[in-house]
């Protein structure tokens, strides 16, 4: 399978040139990625009528991504999610992070990897982004060499491969923060999608959206998505946890990890017929249904070029395949630091299909 790769100027950030790389496969899927933060700006897929639709939320202008708390499409790290008290301890040394989410740290810090310009190398089927984070950046220990690959396969699949190596013991937990609205071009709201997750349990959250360490059984609750559920219906069912989160914004503990067999998660739009199947080596799927997207800058990146003045709440669904958030501070999750010289590697596959009926 041939993948055509082109790049175009997208803007300038802190004196560095930002390019948008377009990956287009013979199968028809197109993915656009910035060298800034590995941001996925667009994924174009044909719907059940053969019309090409963009199925992720994004912006036309670089400045709209800068400092935007939605983290749309971005590579998130060094650690995804919240870290309680903005600190953690490794081998008796406590590391203090920026408190950029109340009293907690979130998504790697004030800038994190989201605001870094990566070096890019073209591959036969995609691109490889690299960045070296110096020891102490954002308060984290160790110099870390990051390598992230975005590649396309013959199965209409985008493969995200995360690798890192550190020069001393540290803590990593990487993910991508794309919001999916498979109706395409924002034609219907994101809560009309059907969400299915192969997870019997999820993490209970306390105020500040920090996991308590307790796992809740999904059976008999609105969190039981094992057979699939329309997101709006699940939100309407309600749950005491929604008093903290407004709707779904929880780490689901996947029943299994690995890239083979059936997907751990799937998302489907009856409007477009487009289905996303997600496979991952990670242990957890943090699913955020865009509960506060009505408070962020309106998204405007659609294939049709349509505009709108305000985001609807639940406009898109962020699917963050990762390890347990705050895992370094929660013994119950058995999250271990990355050892010096050890290779961190995780993969997530995003496979797009279409149902014509």
XYZ file of C-alpha atoms in Angstrom:
357
model
C 0.000 0.000 0.000
C 1.297 3.438 -0.940
C 0.995 6.405 1.396
C 1.450 9.840 -0.118
C 3.009 12.380 2.238
C 2.975 16.130 1.691
C 3.579 19.090 3.976
C 2.412 22.688 3.994
C 3.144 25.723 6.107
C 0.715 26.073 9.015
C 2.309 28.955 10.934
C 5.102 29.924 13.272
C 5.415 29.323 17.010
C 8.127 30.934 19.139
C 10.316 31.410 16.089
C 9.888 27.823 14.885
C 8.104 26.838 11.700
C 5.012 24.705 12.108
C 4.059 22.406 9.242
C 0.947 20.347 8.616
C 1.783 16.905 7.220
C -0.871 15.165 5.133
C -0.853 11.354 5.011
C -3.086 9.911 2.310
C -3.466 6.202 1.681
C -4.682 4.404 -1.410
C -7.618 3.189 0.675
C -8.812 6.783 0.879
C -8.227 7.701 4.519
C -6.420 11.020 5.013
C -4.767 12.153 8.242
C -3.290 15.598 8.865
C -0.737 16.129 11.646
C 1.226 19.136 12.915
C 4.841 18.953 13.999
C 3.656 21.080 16.931
C 2.583 18.676 19.656
C 1.850 15.940 17.134
C -1.596 17.505 16.830
C -4.011 15.616 14.580
C -5.938 18.386 12.848
C -8.071 16.280 10.534
C -9.016 12.682 9.710
C -11.008 12.351 6.509
C -13.087 9.228 5.941
C -15.816 8.352 3.439
C -19.307 8.004 4.922
C -22.033 5.549 3.886
C -22.847 7.740 0.874
C -19.231 7.845 -0.269
C -18.842 11.483 0.800
C -15.558 12.431 2.480
C -16.062 13.772 6.019
C -13.675 15.026 8.685
C -14.309 13.025 11.868
C -12.171 14.887 14.453
C -12.508 18.329 16.005
C -9.913 20.883 15.011
C -9.036 24.399 13.917
C -7.929 26.161 10.756
C -5.508 28.521 12.498
C -2.407 27.684 14.520
C -3.123 30.372 17.108
C -6.382 28.651 18.011
C -4.436 25.614 19.239
C -1.982 27.593 21.380
C -2.899 27.520 25.064
C -6.244 25.876 24.307
C -7.307 23.778 27.298
C -9.249 21.351 25.116
C -5.956 19.721 23.947
C -7.712 18.900 20.666
C -5.827 16.274 18.680
C -2.666 16.684 20.713
C 0.003 14.320 21.947
C -0.282 14.526 25.739
C 2.688 13.957 28.061
C 4.936 13.434 29.828
C 1.897 12.202 31.724
C -1.733 12.134 30.631
C -4.473 13.045 33.065
C -4.255 14.555 36.513
C -1.569 14.054 39.148
C -2.831 14.621 42.684
C -1.213 17.523 44.463
C 0.996 18.096 41.394
C 3.716 15.892 42.834
C 5.001 12.325 42.993
C 7.874 10.512 44.662
C 10.428 8.120 43.158
C 13.065 6.454 45.367
C 12.520 8.959 48.157
C 12.771 12.077 45.989
C 9.620 14.144 45.546
C 9.147 15.938 42.243
C 6.953 19.033 42.131
C 4.961 19.874 39.000
C 3.011 22.961 38.014
C -0.456 23.188 39.556
C -2.261 23.852 36.291
C -5.587 22.261 37.266
C -6.588 23.560 40.672
C -4.245 21.945 43.190
C -3.347 19.233 40.689
C -1.225 18.884 37.563
C -2.809 17.896 34.268
C -1.587 16.648 30.885
C 2.137 17.128 31.375
C 2.246 20.670 32.700
C 1.866 24.249 31.574
C 3.133 23.361 28.104
C 3.867 19.643 28.180
C 4.581 17.870 24.920
C 1.526 19.539 23.402
C 3.429 22.808 22.894
C 6.722 21.346 21.632
C 7.854 21.488 18.014
C 9.023 18.016 17.010
C 11.572 17.045 14.393
C 9.881 15.023 11.625
C 11.154 12.195 9.456
C 9.095 10.754 6.638
C 8.557 6.984 6.679
C 7.234 4.693 3.917
C 3.748 4.705 5.479
C 3.716 7.821 7.629
C 5.861 10.114 9.740
C 8.044 9.886 12.836
C 8.182 12.764 15.322
C 11.069 13.115 17.785
C 11.757 15.435 20.696
C 14.261 15.393 23.552
C 12.858 16.675 26.831
C 15.623 17.894 29.172
C 15.964 16.701 32.752
C 13.671 18.782 34.941
C 11.375 20.017 32.182
C 7.975 20.732 33.760
C 9.430 19.339 37.008
C 9.836 15.770 35.737
C 13.056 13.823 36.316
C 15.375 12.550 33.553
C 16.265 13.545 30.039
C 13.826 11.682 27.836
C 14.056 10.989 24.112
C 10.568 10.718 22.659
C 9.693 9.083 19.336
C 6.109 8.982 18.097
C 5.033 7.450 14.801
C 1.824 8.085 12.859
C 1.465 5.440 10.164
C -1.345 4.212 7.920
C -2.102 0.581 7.116
C -4.108 -1.090 4.373
C -7.064 -1.602 6.712
C -7.981 2.120 6.840
C -6.118 2.246 10.122
C -4.059 4.944 11.781
C -1.388 3.415 14.019
C -0.029 5.544 16.857
C 3.260 4.217 18.240
C 4.788 5.857 21.302
C 8.386 5.192 22.337
C 10.685 6.821 24.889
C 13.944 6.186 26.686
C 15.227 8.053 29.758
C 18.665 8.566 31.274
C 17.344 7.953 34.809
C 14.219 6.628 36.476
C 11.122 8.662 35.649
C 7.365 8.496 35.128
C 5.648 8.473 31.723
C 2.082 8.005 30.539
C 1.450 9.127 26.952
C -1.724 9.397 24.923
C -3.410 11.289 22.106
C -6.305 13.638 22.838
C -8.323 13.672 19.604
C -12.059 14.315 19.846
C -14.139 12.146 17.525
C -17.439 13.101 15.974
C -18.035 10.389 13.405
C -21.088 12.111 11.935
C -18.440 14.108 10.085
C -18.162 17.858 9.545
C -20.031 18.454 12.837
C -23.345 17.551 11.176
C -24.823 16.121 14.379
C -23.761 16.352 18.001
C -21.226 13.924 19.433
C -23.651 12.463 21.964
C -25.654 10.827 19.153
C -22.814 8.311 18.731
C -22.956 4.765 20.048
C -20.088 3.967 22.417
C -18.999 0.421 23.256
C -16.251 -0.397 25.780
C -15.031 -3.864 26.762
C -14.604 -2.996 30.434
C -16.203 -4.550 33.513
C -14.844 -1.889 35.869
C -13.912 1.764 35.982
C -12.052 4.048 38.368
C -14.099 5.911 40.937
C -13.256 9.618 40.978
C -13.238 12.132 43.803
C -13.413 15.924 43.624
C -10.738 17.205 41.292
C -11.296 14.130 39.096
C -8.569 12.180 40.860
C -9.057 8.381 41.039
C -9.704 7.216 44.602
C -8.009 3.870 43.958
C -11.362 2.096 44.176
C -12.742 0.291 41.133
C -16.484 0.315 40.476
C -18.354 -2.458 38.707
C -20.138 -1.193 35.596
C -22.929 -3.804 35.776
C -26.328 -2.259 36.402
C -25.075 1.320 35.902
C -24.898 3.854 33.110
C -21.212 2.933 32.826
C -22.094 -0.476 31.419
C -21.129 0.121 27.804
C -20.187 -3.465 27.031
C -23.115 -3.923 24.645
C -23.026 -0.355 23.342
C -25.086 2.665 24.287
C -26.043 5.990 22.732
C -23.977 8.513 24.672
C -26.906 10.904 25.218
C -28.963 8.048 26.682
C -26.171 7.129 29.072
C -25.786 10.710 30.225
C -29.543 10.992 30.738
C -29.544 7.850 32.909
C -27.263 9.700 35.300
C -24.941 8.549 38.070
C -23.656 10.092 41.330
C -20.231 10.332 39.674
C -21.707 12.818 37.175
C -22.062 15.325 40.045
C -18.264 15.560 39.810
C -17.749 15.174 36.065
C -21.035 16.382 34.472
C -21.009 13.275 32.221
C -18.511 10.596 31.176
C -14.916 11.560 32.009
C -13.659 8.326 33.504
C -10.862 5.772 33.260
C -12.384 2.464 32.129
C -10.240 -0.537 33.043
C -10.031 -2.587 29.871
C -10.708 -6.299 30.161
C -7.649 -6.994 28.058
C -4.774 -5.302 26.275
C -3.361 -6.102 22.854
C -3.754 -5.310 19.174
C -5.363 -8.545 18.018
C -8.879 -9.934 18.217
C -11.860 -7.700 18.866
C -11.473 -4.000 19.639
C -11.412 -2.834 23.237
C -13.563 0.155 22.276
C -15.723 1.177 19.356
C -17.618 4.310 18.401
C -20.346 4.459 15.746
C -22.383 7.215 14.113
C -25.767 6.130 12.739
C -25.839 9.454 10.873
C -22.785 8.750 8.702
C -22.432 4.995 9.077
C -18.789 5.518 10.086
C -17.441 3.239 12.790
C -14.172 3.567 14.698
C -12.624 0.463 16.238
C -9.833 1.031 18.746
C -7.166 -1.508 19.674
C -4.476 -0.775 22.252
C -1.625 -2.185 24.296
C -2.664 0.106 27.149
C -4.644 -0.904 30.239
C -7.091 1.985 30.471
C -9.387 4.002 28.220
C -10.135 7.459 29.579
C -13.312 8.551 27.820
C -14.300 12.218 27.974
C -17.562 13.128 26.265
C -16.747 16.811 25.789
C -18.666 17.871 28.892
C -17.216 21.405 28.821
C -16.593 21.918 25.112
C -19.314 24.582 25.111
C -16.830 26.712 27.066
C -13.852 26.477 24.654
C -13.093 28.183 21.358
C -15.492 26.965 18.639
C -14.069 24.270 16.387
C -14.133 25.073 12.702
C -12.139 22.433 10.857
C -14.479 20.587 8.541
C -14.072 19.275 5.017
C -17.054 21.341 3.885
C -15.638 24.503 5.437
C -18.758 25.147 7.525
C -18.468 27.464 10.524
C -20.330 27.805 13.794
C -20.157 30.355 16.595
C -20.361 28.169 19.699
C -19.605 24.542 20.437
C -22.430 22.344 21.585
C -21.799 20.518 24.816
C -20.762 16.891 24.046
C -19.701 17.889 20.523
C -16.987 15.220 20.384
C -15.624 12.287 22.358
C -11.994 12.136 23.463
C -10.687 8.558 23.594
C -7.448 8.548 25.579
C -5.791 5.130 25.609
C -3.257 5.218 28.452
C -2.262 3.765 31.812
C -4.047 4.653 35.064
C -4.116 8.423 35.670
C -2.216 9.370 38.844
C -0.972 5.795 38.842
C 2.407 6.738 40.294
C 0.626 7.929 43.463
C -1.912 5.116 43.793
C -0.476 1.766 44.971
C -3.686 -0.075 44.032
C -2.975 0.575 40.339
C 0.492 -1.049 40.363
C 2.046 1.541 38.055
C 5.834 1.378 37.974
C 8.299 4.134 36.985
C 10.265 3.750 33.785
C 13.744 2.483 34.631
C 16.890 4.151 33.323
C 17.644 2.883 29.813
C 14.408 0.893 29.559
C 12.231 1.455 26.494
C 8.713 2.753 26.979
C 6.530 1.530 24.118
C 2.778 1.575 23.622
C 0.570 1.374 20.546
C -2.988 2.304 19.689
C -4.744 1.489 16.416
C -7.638 3.570 15.097
C -9.466 1.541 12.448
C -12.213 3.181 10.412
C -15.007 1.302 8.695
C -18.380 2.189 7.247
C -21.745 0.493 7.524
C -23.808 1.134 4.420
C -27.118 0.092 5.961
